[in-house]
C-alpha cells in the first residue's frame, strides 16, 4: 500500500526532463527541477517584470499612463508664463519711469514728473507681480492755476529756450564736436514747431558716430523715434541720435569721439524716410546743431 505524499514532499520531489532528437531519439540535454524551484523562478520573473513596468509608468511612460501628468504639466507652464508676464510688466513700468525722468530732465515738463511719480506709486503697490491701480486719470489732471501758469509759460517758452541755446558759454567753446554723419539737412532746427534738432539724409547703412567723448545714458526703442541712443558729454552736454536701424552700444558704455554708435535707419512712427534726427542739449536746453557741427 502506497503512502500518501504530503504537499511539502511534492514540492521537493526532483524531476528530470530529457530532450531528445525526434529522428534518432538521441539525447540532447537534461533538466532537473523541483516544483519549489520552478515556482520561485516564475515568481521572481513576475516580480522583475512588475518592478520594471512600475518604473517605466512613473518615468518614461508617465505622460501616456498617468492622467495627472498633463494637468501637472499645464499648471507648471501656466506658472512659468505668469511669472514671465509679471516680470515683463515690472520691467515696462521701470522703463517708463526711466524715459519719463529723462524727458523731464531734458525738457523740464512738470507733467512728465507727475506721471513718473504716479507710476512709482503704482509700482510700489504691486502685489505678487500684479499692478493694483487705485488712481484714475482724473487724479492726474492739473488744477486751474497750474493750467493758467502753463499757458503763460508755453507762450514764452520757445523764446526762453531759443535765447538760452544761443547764449555763449566758455565751456562750450572748449568742446570740439565731430560730425555724426555726412549728408544733406532735410529739416533744420526749429524749436517753434517742437523740432529740437536737425534731420540729416545720407546713404543707406551709413555709420553714425559720436560727436564727442561721453557715456551712453540711453540705448533703447521708442514708439515715435524708433531706435534711440543718447550720450552724456562733459560740460553737461547731451547728444541724441534717433530713427536708427540698429544700435551698436548699450547703456553704460563709454565712447570716444568718432566711435560708431549706430546705423542710419527709418524706424519709429515720426519718420518719412531713412535719415538721422540729431539733437544737442546744454544744461537742459536745446541748441542748434548746425552752429556747432559741420554735416
PDB file of C-alpha atoms in Angstrom:
ATOM      1  CA  UNK A   1       0.000   0.000   0.000  1.00  0.00           C
ATOM      2  CA  UNK A   2       1.471   3.334  -1.138  1.00  0.00           C
ATOM      3  CA  UNK A   3       1.967   6.028   1.466  1.00  0.00           C
ATOM      4  CA  UNK A   4       0.203   9.345   0.837  1.00  0.00           C
ATOM      5  CA  UNK A   5       2.612  12.101  -0.186  1.00  0.00           C
ATOM      6  CA  UNK A   6       2.453  15.390   1.619  1.00  0.00           C
ATOM      7  CA  UNK A   7       2.398  18.801  -0.139  1.00  0.00           C
ATOM      8  CA  UNK A   8       5.924  19.562   1.029  1.00  0.00           C
ATOM      9  CA  UNK A   9       7.256  16.330  -0.384  1.00  0.00           C
ATOM     10  CA  UNK A  10       5.569  17.045  -3.707  1.00  0.00           C
ATOM     11  CA  UNK A  11       7.320  20.405  -3.873  1.00  0.00           C
ATOM     12  CA  UNK A  12      10.706  18.895  -3.091  1.00  0.00           C
ATOM     13  CA  UNK A  13      10.494  15.841  -5.354  1.00  0.00           C
ATOM     14  CA  UNK A  14      13.084  16.017  -8.081  1.00  0.00           C
ATOM     15  CA  UNK A  15      12.010  15.639 -11.706  1.00  0.00           C
ATOM     16  CA  UNK A  16      14.066  15.075 -14.795  1.00  0.00           C
ATOM     17  CA  UNK A  17      13.248  16.478 -18.231  1.00  0.00           C
ATOM     18  CA  UNK A  18      15.104  14.855 -21.107  1.00  0.00           C
ATOM     19  CA  UNK A  19      15.223  16.493 -24.515  1.00  0.00           C
ATOM     20  CA  UNK A  20      15.742  14.003 -27.432  1.00  0.00           C
ATOM     21  CA  UNK A  21      16.124  14.324 -31.170  1.00  0.00           C
ATOM     22  CA  UNK A  22      12.879  13.424 -32.908  1.00  0.00           C
ATOM     23  CA  UNK A  23      14.566  11.476 -35.688  1.00  0.00           C
ATOM     24  CA  UNK A  24      17.060   9.243 -33.870  1.00  0.00           C
ATOM     25  CA  UNK A  25      15.942   9.817 -30.269  1.00  0.00           C
ATOM     26  CA  UNK A  26      19.448  10.946 -29.396  1.00  0.00           C
ATOM     27  CA  UNK A  27      19.577  12.671 -26.013  1.00  0.00           C
ATOM     28  CA  UNK A  28      20.353  16.357 -26.388  1.00  0.00           C
ATOM     29  CA  UNK A  29      20.036  17.792 -22.868  1.00  0.00           C
ATOM     30  CA  UNK A  30      18.500  17.113 -19.495  1.00  0.00           C
ATOM     31  CA  UNK A  31      16.900  19.459 -16.961  1.00  0.00           C
ATOM     32  CA  UNK A  32      16.467  18.669 -13.301  1.00  0.00           C
ATOM     33  CA  UNK A  33      13.931  20.678 -11.300  1.00  0.00           C
ATOM     34  CA  UNK A  34      11.510  20.604  -8.418  1.00  0.00           C
ATOM     35  CA  UNK A  35       8.135  22.317  -8.153  1.00  0.00           C
ATOM     36  CA  UNK A  36       9.531  24.552  -5.431  1.00  0.00           C
ATOM     37  CA  UNK A  37      12.368  25.837  -7.641  1.00  0.00           C
ATOM     38  CA  UNK A  38      10.011  26.241 -10.611  1.00  0.00           C
ATOM     39  CA  UNK A  39       7.556  28.240  -8.503  1.00  0.00           C
ATOM     40  CA  UNK A  40      10.322  30.503  -7.157  1.00  0.00           C
ATOM     41  CA  UNK A  41      11.622  31.096 -10.688  1.00  0.00           C
ATOM     42  CA  UNK A  42       8.197  32.083 -12.021  1.00  0.00           C
ATOM     43  CA  UNK A  43       7.518  34.371  -9.032  1.00  0.00           C
ATOM     44  CA  UNK A  44      10.941  36.056  -9.476  1.00  0.00           C
ATOM     45  CA  UNK A  45      10.318  36.678 -13.169  1.00  0.00           C
ATOM     46  CA  UNK A  46       6.880  38.169 -12.392  1.00  0.00           C
ATOM     47  CA  UNK A  47       8.343  40.450  -9.698  1.00  0.00           C
ATOM     48  CA  UNK A  48      11.061  41.695 -12.047  1.00  0.00           C
ATOM     49  CA  UNK A  49       8.516  42.446 -14.785  1.00  0.00           C
ATOM     50  CA  UNK A  50       6.266  44.231 -12.272  1.00  0.00           C
ATOM     51  CA  UNK A  51       9.092  46.420 -10.944  1.00  0.00           C
ATOM     52  CA  UNK A  52      10.278  47.344 -14.453  1.00  0.00           C
ATOM     53  CA  UNK A  53       6.706  48.172 -15.505  1.00  0.00           C
ATOM     54  CA  UNK A  54       6.166  50.306 -12.399  1.00  0.00           C
ATOM     55  CA  UNK A  55       9.409  52.194 -13.070  1.00  0.00           C
ATOM     56  CA  UNK A  56       8.505  52.867 -16.703  1.00  0.00           C
ATOM     57  CA  UNK A  57       4.985  54.010 -15.847  1.00  0.00           C
ATOM     58  CA  UNK A  58       6.358  56.594 -13.403  1.00  0.00           C
ATOM     59  CA  UNK A  59       9.160  57.829 -15.653  1.00  0.00           C
ATOM     60  CA  UNK A  60       9.295  57.298 -19.403  1.00  0.00           C
ATOM     61  CA  UNK A  61       5.667  56.289 -19.923  1.00  0.00           C
ATOM     62  CA  UNK A  62       4.216  58.670 -17.360  1.00  0.00           C
ATOM     63  CA  UNK A  63       2.800  61.081 -19.914  1.00  0.00           C
ATOM     64  CA  UNK A  64       0.749  58.284 -21.503  1.00  0.00           C
ATOM     65  CA  UNK A  65      -0.406  56.324 -18.460  1.00  0.00           C
ATOM     66  CA  UNK A  66      -0.684  58.928 -15.683  1.00  0.00           C
ATOM     67  CA  UNK A  67      -3.794  61.133 -16.132  1.00  0.00           C
ATOM     68  CA  UNK A  68      -2.349  63.674 -13.678  1.00  0.00           C
ATOM     69  CA  UNK A  69       0.739  64.282 -15.804  1.00  0.00           C
ATOM     70  CA  UNK A  70      -0.974  66.508 -18.393  1.00  0.00           C
ATOM     71  CA  UNK A  71      -2.628  68.619 -15.688  1.00  0.00           C
ATOM     72  CA  UNK A  72       0.626  68.993 -13.751  1.00  0.00           C
ATOM     73  CA  UNK A  73       2.497  69.977 -16.912  1.00  0.00           C
ATOM     74  CA  UNK A  74      -0.161  72.559 -17.805  1.00  0.00           C
ATOM     75  CA  UNK A  75      -0.008  74.027 -14.296  1.00  0.00           C
ATOM     76  CA  UNK A  76       3.779  74.264 -14.461  1.00  0.00           C
ATOM     77  CA  UNK A  77       3.715  76.067 -17.821  1.00  0.00           C
ATOM     78  CA  UNK A  78       0.962  78.384 -16.566  1.00  0.00           C
ATOM     79  CA  UNK A  79       3.044  79.334 -13.532  1.00  0.00           C
ATOM     80  CA  UNK A  80       6.104  79.987 -15.709  1.00  0.00           C
ATOM     81  CA  UNK A  81       4.078  82.180 -18.075  1.00  0.00           C
ATOM     82  CA  UNK A  82       2.554  84.095 -15.160  1.00  0.00           C
ATOM     83  CA  UNK A  83       5.992  84.790 -13.692  1.00  0.00           C
ATOM     84  CA  UNK A  84       7.282  85.905 -17.098  1.00  0.00           C
ATOM     85  CA  UNK A  85       4.320  88.271 -17.599  1.00  0.00           C
ATOM     86  CA  UNK A  86       4.752  89.719 -14.103  1.00  0.00           C
ATOM     87  CA  UNK A  87       8.464  90.299 -14.734  1.00  0.00           C
ATOM     88  CA  UNK A  88       7.788  91.966 -18.093  1.00  0.00           C
ATOM     89  CA  UNK A  89       5.133  94.194 -16.548  1.00  0.00           C
ATOM     90  CA  UNK A  90       7.565  95.298 -13.855  1.00  0.00           C
ATOM     91  CA  UNK A  91      10.275  95.985 -16.452  1.00  0.00           C
ATOM     92  CA  UNK A  92       7.847  98.037 -18.559  1.00  0.00           C
ATOM     93  CA  UNK A  93       6.899 100.191 -15.558  1.00  0.00           C
ATOM     94  CA  UNK A  94      10.564 100.765 -14.705  1.00  0.00           C
ATOM     95  CA  UNK A  95      11.382 101.598 -18.344  1.00  0.00           C
ATOM     96  CA  UNK A  96       8.509 104.070 -18.470  1.00  0.00           C
ATOM     97  CA  UNK A  97       9.807 105.729 -15.311  1.00  0.00           C
ATOM     98  CA  UNK A  98      13.293 105.981 -16.780  1.00  0.00           C
ATOM     99  CA  UNK A  99      12.079 107.534 -20.067  1.00  0.00           C
ATOM    100  CA  UNK A 100       9.840 109.997 -18.224  1.00  0.00           C
ATOM    101  CA  UNK A 101      12.704 111.002 -15.922  1.00  0.00           C
ATOM    102  CA  UNK A 102      14.999 111.552 -18.890  1.00  0.00           C
ATOM    103  CA  UNK A 103      12.380 113.589 -20.763  1.00  0.00           C
ATOM    104  CA  UNK A 104      11.786 115.650 -17.651  1.00  0.00           C
ATOM    105  CA  UNK A 105      15.500 116.402 -17.326  1.00  0.00           C
ATOM    106  CA  UNK A 106      15.740 117.390 -20.985  1.00  0.00           C
ATOM    107  CA  UNK A 107      12.513 119.366 -21.383  1.00  0.00           C
ATOM    108  CA  UNK A 108      11.619 120.350 -17.818  1.00  0.00           C
ATOM    109  CA  UNK A 109       7.982 119.311 -18.359  1.00  0.00           C
ATOM    110  CA  UNK A 110       6.282 119.043 -14.956  1.00  0.00           C
ATOM    111  CA  UNK A 111       3.564 116.758 -16.324  1.00  0.00           C
ATOM    112  CA  UNK A 112       6.183 114.095 -17.000  1.00  0.00           C
ATOM    113  CA  UNK A 113       7.352 114.295 -13.390  1.00  0.00           C
ATOM    114  CA  UNK A 114       3.764 113.930 -12.212  1.00  0.00           C
ATOM    115  CA  UNK A 115       3.221 110.880 -14.399  1.00  0.00           C
ATOM    116  CA  UNK A 116       6.531 109.391 -13.239  1.00  0.00           C
ATOM    117  CA  UNK A 117       5.508 109.843  -9.601  1.00  0.00           C
ATOM    118  CA  UNK A 118       2.214 108.159 -10.401  1.00  0.00           C
ATOM    119  CA  UNK A 119       3.993 105.184 -11.992  1.00  0.00           C
ATOM    120  CA  UNK A 120       6.291 104.918  -8.973  1.00  0.00           C
ATOM    121  CA  UNK A 121       3.307 104.790  -6.646  1.00  0.00           C
ATOM    122  CA  UNK A 122       1.701 102.198  -8.886  1.00  0.00           C
ATOM    123  CA  UNK A 123       4.860 100.084  -8.870  1.00  0.00           C
ATOM    124  CA  UNK A 124       5.090 100.300  -5.064  1.00  0.00           C
ATOM    125  CA  UNK A 125       1.567  98.946  -4.765  1.00  0.00           C
ATOM    126  CA  UNK A 126       2.321  95.887  -6.894  1.00  0.00           C
ATOM    127  CA  UNK A 127       1.481  92.651  -5.098  1.00  0.00           C
ATOM    128  CA  UNK A 128       2.804  89.315  -6.420  1.00  0.00           C
ATOM    129  CA  UNK A 129       3.621  90.988  -9.718  1.00  0.00           C
ATOM    130  CA  UNK A 130       0.051  92.302 -10.241  1.00  0.00           C
ATOM    131  CA  UNK A 131      -0.356  96.064 -10.606  1.00  0.00           C
ATOM    132  CA  UNK A 132      -3.037  97.461  -8.276  1.00  0.00           C
ATOM    133  CA  UNK A 133      -4.059 100.767  -9.866  1.00  0.00           C
ATOM    134  CA  UNK A 134      -6.112 102.820  -7.458  1.00  0.00           C
ATOM    135  CA  UNK A 135      -5.659 106.242  -9.070  1.00  0.00           C
ATOM    136  CA  UNK A 136      -7.696 107.326 -12.057  1.00  0.00           C
ATOM    137  CA  UNK A 137      -6.759 109.571 -14.931  1.00  0.00           C
ATOM    138  CA  UNK A 138      -8.716 112.372 -13.318  1.00  0.00           C
ATOM    139  CA  UNK A 139      -6.260 112.431 -10.417  1.00  0.00           C
ATOM    140  CA  UNK A 140      -3.501 113.426 -12.837  1.00  0.00           C
ATOM    141  CA  UNK A 141      -5.333 116.424 -14.312  1.00  0.00           C
ATOM    142  CA  UNK A 142      -3.676 119.760 -13.365  1.00  0.00           C
ATOM    143  CA  UNK A 143      -5.578 122.388 -11.430  1.00  0.00           C
ATOM    144  CA  UNK A 144      -6.856 125.629 -12.930  1.00  0.00           C
ATOM    145  CA  UNK A 145      -3.924 127.628 -11.526  1.00  0.00           C
ATOM    146  CA  UNK A 146      -1.460 125.144 -12.972  1.00  0.00           C
ATOM    147  CA  UNK A 147      -3.188 125.336 -16.352  1.00  0.00           C
ATOM    148  CA  UNK A 148      -3.016 129.142 -16.449  1.00  0.00           C
ATOM    149  CA  UNK A 149       0.635 129.139 -15.417  1.00  0.00           C
ATOM    150  CA  UNK A 150       1.450 126.537 -18.056  1.00  0.00           C
ATOM    151  CA  UNK A 151      -0.243 128.564 -20.780  1.00  0.00           C
ATOM    152  CA  UNK A 152       1.787 131.653 -19.825  1.00  0.00           C
ATOM    153  CA  UNK A 153       4.958 129.597 -19.740  1.00  0.00           C
ATOM    154  CA  UNK A 154       4.275 127.984 -23.112  1.00  0.00           C
ATOM    155  CA  UNK A 155       3.743 131.417 -24.721  1.00  0.00           C
ATOM    156  CA  UNK A 156       7.255 132.456 -23.732  1.00  0.00           C
ATOM    157  CA  UNK A 157       8.849 129.016 -23.526  1.00  0.00           C
ATOM    158  CA  UNK A 158      10.105 128.953 -27.101  1.00  0.00           C
ATOM    159  CA  UNK A 159      11.771 132.350 -26.798  1.00  0.00           C
ATOM    160  CA  UNK A 160      13.362 131.321 -23.482  1.00  0.00           C
ATOM    161  CA  UNK A 161      14.721 128.127 -24.961  1.00  0.00           C
ATOM    162  CA  UNK A 162      15.958 129.887 -28.070  1.00  0.00           C
ATOM    163  CA  UNK A 163      17.774 132.590 -26.148  1.00  0.00           C
ATOM    164  CA  UNK A 164      19.252 130.046 -23.754  1.00  0.00           C
ATOM    165  CA  UNK A 165      20.509 127.913 -26.625  1.00  0.00           C
ATOM    166  CA  UNK A 166      22.137 130.924 -28.313  1.00  0.00           C
ATOM    167  CA  UNK A 167      23.791 132.193 -25.142  1.00  0.00           C
ATOM    168  CA  UNK A 168      27.598 131.981 -25.379  1.00  0.00           C
ATOM    169  CA  UNK A 169      29.390 129.683 -22.976  1.00  0.00           C
ATOM    170  CA  UNK A 170      33.079 129.366 -22.316  1.00  0.00           C
ATOM    171  CA  UNK A 171      32.571 125.684 -21.545  1.00  0.00           C
ATOM    172  CA  UNK A 172      31.069 125.047 -24.987  1.00  0.00           C
ATOM    173  CA  UNK A 173      33.879 126.954 -26.661  1.00  0.00           C
ATOM    174  CA  UNK A 174      36.292 124.388 -25.238  1.00  0.00           C
ATOM    175  CA  UNK A 175      34.427 121.488 -26.869  1.00  0.00           C
ATOM    176  CA  UNK A 176      35.095 120.223 -30.384  1.00  0.00           C
ATOM    177  CA  UNK A 177      32.257 118.262 -31.988  1.00  0.00           C
ATOM    178  CA  UNK A 178      32.846 115.631 -34.658  1.00  0.00           C
ATOM    179  CA  UNK A 179      30.279 115.231 -37.423  1.00  0.00           C
ATOM    180  CA  UNK A 180      27.956 112.302 -36.599  1.00  0.00           C
ATOM    181  CA  UNK A 181      27.030 111.814 -40.259  1.00  0.00           C
ATOM    182  CA  UNK A 182      27.848 113.378 -43.587  1.00  0.00           C
ATOM    183  CA  UNK A 183      24.801 114.263 -45.650  1.00  0.00           C
ATOM    184  CA  UNK A 184      22.130 116.784 -46.558  1.00  0.00           C
ATOM    185  CA  UNK A 185      19.993 118.534 -43.917  1.00  0.00           C
ATOM    186  CA  UNK A 186      16.374 117.918 -44.908  1.00  0.00           C
ATOM    187  CA  UNK A 187      14.776 119.593 -41.874  1.00  0.00           C
ATOM    188  CA  UNK A 188      16.598 122.328 -39.915  1.00  0.00           C
ATOM    189  CA  UNK A 189      16.430 123.156 -36.229  1.00  0.00           C
ATOM    190  CA  UNK A 190      13.073 124.836 -35.430  1.00  0.00           C
ATOM    191  CA  UNK A 191      12.038 124.942 -31.749  1.00  0.00           C
ATOM    192  CA  UNK A 192       8.833 126.867 -32.590  1.00  0.00           C
ATOM    193  CA  UNK A 193       7.323 123.678 -34.024  1.00  0.00           C
ATOM    194  CA  UNK A 194       8.951 121.388 -31.495  1.00  0.00           C
ATOM    195  CA  UNK A 195      11.770 120.278 -33.818  1.00  0.00           C
ATOM    196  CA  UNK A 196      14.738 120.486 -31.451  1.00  0.00           C
ATOM    197  CA  UNK A 197      17.307 119.033 -33.827  1.00  0.00           C
ATOM    198  CA  UNK A 198      18.208 118.589 -37.470  1.00  0.00           C
ATOM    199  CA  UNK A 199      17.318 115.806 -39.885  1.00  0.00           C
ATOM    200  CA  UNK A 200      20.268 114.589 -41.933  1.00  0.00           C
ATOM    201  CA  UNK A 201      19.705 112.432 -45.042  1.00  0.00           C
ATOM    202  CA  UNK A 202      22.557 110.193 -46.149  1.00  0.00           C
ATOM    203  CA  UNK A 203      23.331 106.858 -47.825  1.00  0.00           C
ATOM    204  CA  UNK A 204      21.787 103.580 -46.685  1.00  0.00           C
ATOM    205  CA  UNK A 205      23.591 101.756 -43.851  1.00  0.00           C
ATOM    206  CA  UNK A 206      25.857 104.719 -43.149  1.00  0.00           C
ATOM    207  CA  UNK A 207      27.513 104.597 -39.681  1.00  0.00           C
ATOM    208  CA  UNK A 208      26.562 107.215 -37.116  1.00  0.00           C
ATOM    209  CA  UNK A 209      29.418 108.459 -34.948  1.00  0.00           C
ATOM    210  CA  UNK A 210      29.666 110.046 -31.525  1.00  0.00           C
ATOM    211  CA  UNK A 211      30.245 113.798 -31.698  1.00  0.00           C
ATOM    212  CA  UNK A 212      32.444 113.785 -28.575  1.00  0.00           C
ATOM    213  CA  UNK A 213      33.725 111.623 -25.744  1.00  0.00           C
ATOM    214  CA  UNK A 214      30.918 110.525 -23.453  1.00  0.00           C
ATOM    215  CA  UNK A 215      28.853 107.818 -21.828  1.00  0.00           C
ATOM    216  CA  UNK A 216      25.729 106.147 -23.197  1.00  0.00           C
ATOM    217  CA  UNK A 217      22.847 107.035 -20.882  1.00  0.00           C
ATOM    218  CA  UNK A 218      20.084 105.561 -23.032  1.00  0.00           C
ATOM    219  CA  UNK A 219      20.062 102.970 -25.820  1.00  0.00           C
ATOM    220  CA  UNK A 220      16.570 101.716 -26.439  1.00  0.00           C
ATOM    221  CA  UNK A 221      13.452 101.683 -28.639  1.00  0.00           C
ATOM    222  CA  UNK A 222      10.666 104.262 -28.562  1.00  0.00           C
ATOM    223  CA  UNK A 223       7.381 104.248 -30.459  1.00  0.00           C
ATOM    224  CA  UNK A 224       7.925 107.664 -32.083  1.00  0.00           C
ATOM    225  CA  UNK A 225      11.697 107.761 -32.651  1.00  0.00           C
ATOM    226  CA  UNK A 226      12.477 104.041 -33.149  1.00  0.00           C
ATOM    227  CA  UNK A 227      15.966 103.061 -32.033  1.00  0.00           C
ATOM    228  CA  UNK A 228      17.392 105.959 -29.993  1.00  0.00           C
ATOM    229  CA  UNK A 229      20.805 106.363 -28.399  1.00  0.00           C
ATOM    230  CA  UNK A 230      21.710 109.259 -26.094  1.00  0.00           C
ATOM    231  CA  UNK A 231      25.200 110.253 -24.926  1.00  0.00           C
ATOM    232  CA  UNK A 232      26.213 112.341 -21.927  1.00  0.00           C
ATOM    233  CA  UNK A 233      29.297 114.500 -22.584  1.00  0.00           C
ATOM    234  CA  UNK A 234      31.291 116.787 -20.335  1.00  0.00           C
ATOM    235  CA  UNK A 235      30.127 120.341 -19.612  1.00  0.00           C
ATOM    236  CA  UNK A 236      26.568 118.982 -19.198  1.00  0.00           C
ATOM    237  CA  UNK A 237      26.110 118.452 -22.947  1.00  0.00           C
ATOM    238  CA  UNK A 238      23.828 115.684 -24.237  1.00  0.00           C
ATOM    239  CA  UNK A 239      23.641 114.419 -27.821  1.00  0.00           C
ATOM    240  CA  UNK A 240      20.640 112.445 -29.117  1.00  0.00           C
ATOM    241  CA  UNK A 241      20.539 110.199 -32.219  1.00  0.00           C
ATOM    242  CA  UNK A 242      17.091 108.988 -33.386  1.00  0.00           C
ATOM    243  CA  UNK A 243      15.458 106.744 -36.058  1.00  0.00           C
ATOM    244  CA  UNK A 244      18.449 104.356 -36.261  1.00  0.00           C
ATOM    245  CA  UNK A 245      18.151 100.922 -37.854  1.00  0.00           C
ATOM    246  CA  UNK A 246      20.332  99.366 -35.146  1.00  0.00           C
ATOM    247  CA  UNK A 247      22.331 100.376 -32.067  1.00  0.00           C
ATOM    248  CA  UNK A 248      25.966  99.330 -31.599  1.00  0.00           C
ATOM    249  CA  UNK A 249      26.390 100.490 -27.997  1.00  0.00           C
ATOM    250  CA  UNK A 250      24.460  99.819 -24.818  1.00  0.00           C
ATOM    251  CA  UNK A 251      23.639 101.864 -21.734  1.00  0.00           C
ATOM    252  CA  UNK A 252      26.722 102.490 -19.592  1.00  0.00           C
ATOM    253  CA  UNK A 253      29.273 102.128 -22.395  1.00  0.00           C
ATOM    254  CA  UNK A 254      31.969 104.798 -22.687  1.00  0.00           C
ATOM    255  CA  UNK A 255      32.595 106.017 -26.229  1.00  0.00           C
ATOM    256  CA  UNK A 256      35.286 108.197 -27.718  1.00  0.00           C
ATOM    257  CA  UNK A 257      34.718 110.975 -30.215  1.00  0.00           C
ATOM    258  CA  UNK A 258      34.237 109.466 -33.660  1.00  0.00           C
ATOM    259  CA  UNK A 259      33.243 105.994 -32.408  1.00  0.00           C
ATOM    260  CA  UNK A 260      30.401 104.359 -34.363  1.00  0.00           C
ATOM    261  CA  UNK A 261      27.353 104.113 -32.101  1.00  0.00           C
ATOM    262  CA  UNK A 262      24.518 103.288 -34.533  1.00  0.00           C
ATOM    263  CA  UNK A 263      23.483 102.725 -38.169  1.00  0.00           C
ATOM    264  CA  UNK A 264      21.237 105.146 -40.040  1.00  0.00           C
ATOM    265  CA  UNK A 265      17.669 103.914 -40.399  1.00  0.00           C
ATOM    266  CA  UNK A 266      13.979 104.648 -40.762  1.00  0.00           C
ATOM    267  CA  UNK A 267      12.482 103.344 -37.506  1.00  0.00           C
ATOM    268  CA  UNK A 268       9.704 104.868 -35.448  1.00  0.00           C
ATOM    269  CA  UNK A 269       6.379 106.431 -36.339  1.00  0.00           C
ATOM    270  CA  UNK A 270       7.677 110.024 -36.737  1.00  0.00           C
ATOM    271  CA  UNK A 271       9.847 109.373 -39.786  1.00  0.00           C
ATOM    272  CA  UNK A 272       9.334 109.727 -43.525  1.00  0.00           C
ATOM    273  CA  UNK A 273      12.477 108.000 -44.787  1.00  0.00           C
ATOM    274  CA  UNK A 274      15.999 106.899 -43.888  1.00  0.00           C
ATOM    275  CA  UNK A 275      17.688 109.742 -42.009  1.00  0.00           C
ATOM    276  CA  UNK A 276      19.271 110.779 -38.714  1.00  0.00           C
ATOM    277  CA  UNK A 277      17.483 113.112 -36.334  1.00  0.00           C
ATOM    278  CA  UNK A 278      20.300 114.678 -34.306  1.00  0.00           C
ATOM    279  CA  UNK A 279      19.877 116.878 -31.218  1.00  0.00           C
ATOM    280  CA  UNK A 280      22.270 118.761 -28.934  1.00  0.00           C
ATOM    281  CA  UNK A 281      21.260 119.822 -25.429  1.00  0.00           C
ATOM    282  CA  UNK A 282      23.129 122.035 -22.996  1.00  0.00           C
ATOM    283  CA  UNK A 283      22.010 122.454 -19.377  1.00  0.00           C
ATOM    284  CA  UNK A 284      18.558 121.092 -20.298  1.00  0.00           C
ATOM    285  CA  UNK A 285      18.093 123.485 -23.245  1.00  0.00           C
ATOM    286  CA  UNK A 286      18.215 122.554 -26.947  1.00  0.00           C
ATOM    287  CA  UNK A 287      20.880 124.024 -29.209  1.00  0.00           C
ATOM    288  CA  UNK A 288      21.045 124.387 -32.960  1.00  0.00           C
ATOM    289  CA  UNK A 289      23.437 121.587 -34.028  1.00  0.00           C
ATOM    290  CA  UNK A 290      24.416 123.465 -37.200  1.00  0.00           C
ATOM    291  CA  UNK A 291      26.144 126.108 -35.052  1.00  0.00           C
ATOM    292  CA  UNK A 292      28.492 123.527 -33.544  1.00  0.00           C
ATOM    293  CA  UNK A 293      28.684 120.622 -36.029  1.00  0.00           C
ATOM    294  CA  UNK A 294      29.550 120.525 -39.723  1.00  0.00           C
ATOM    295  CA  UNK A 295      27.449 117.969 -41.596  1.00  0.00           C
TER     296      UNK A 295
END
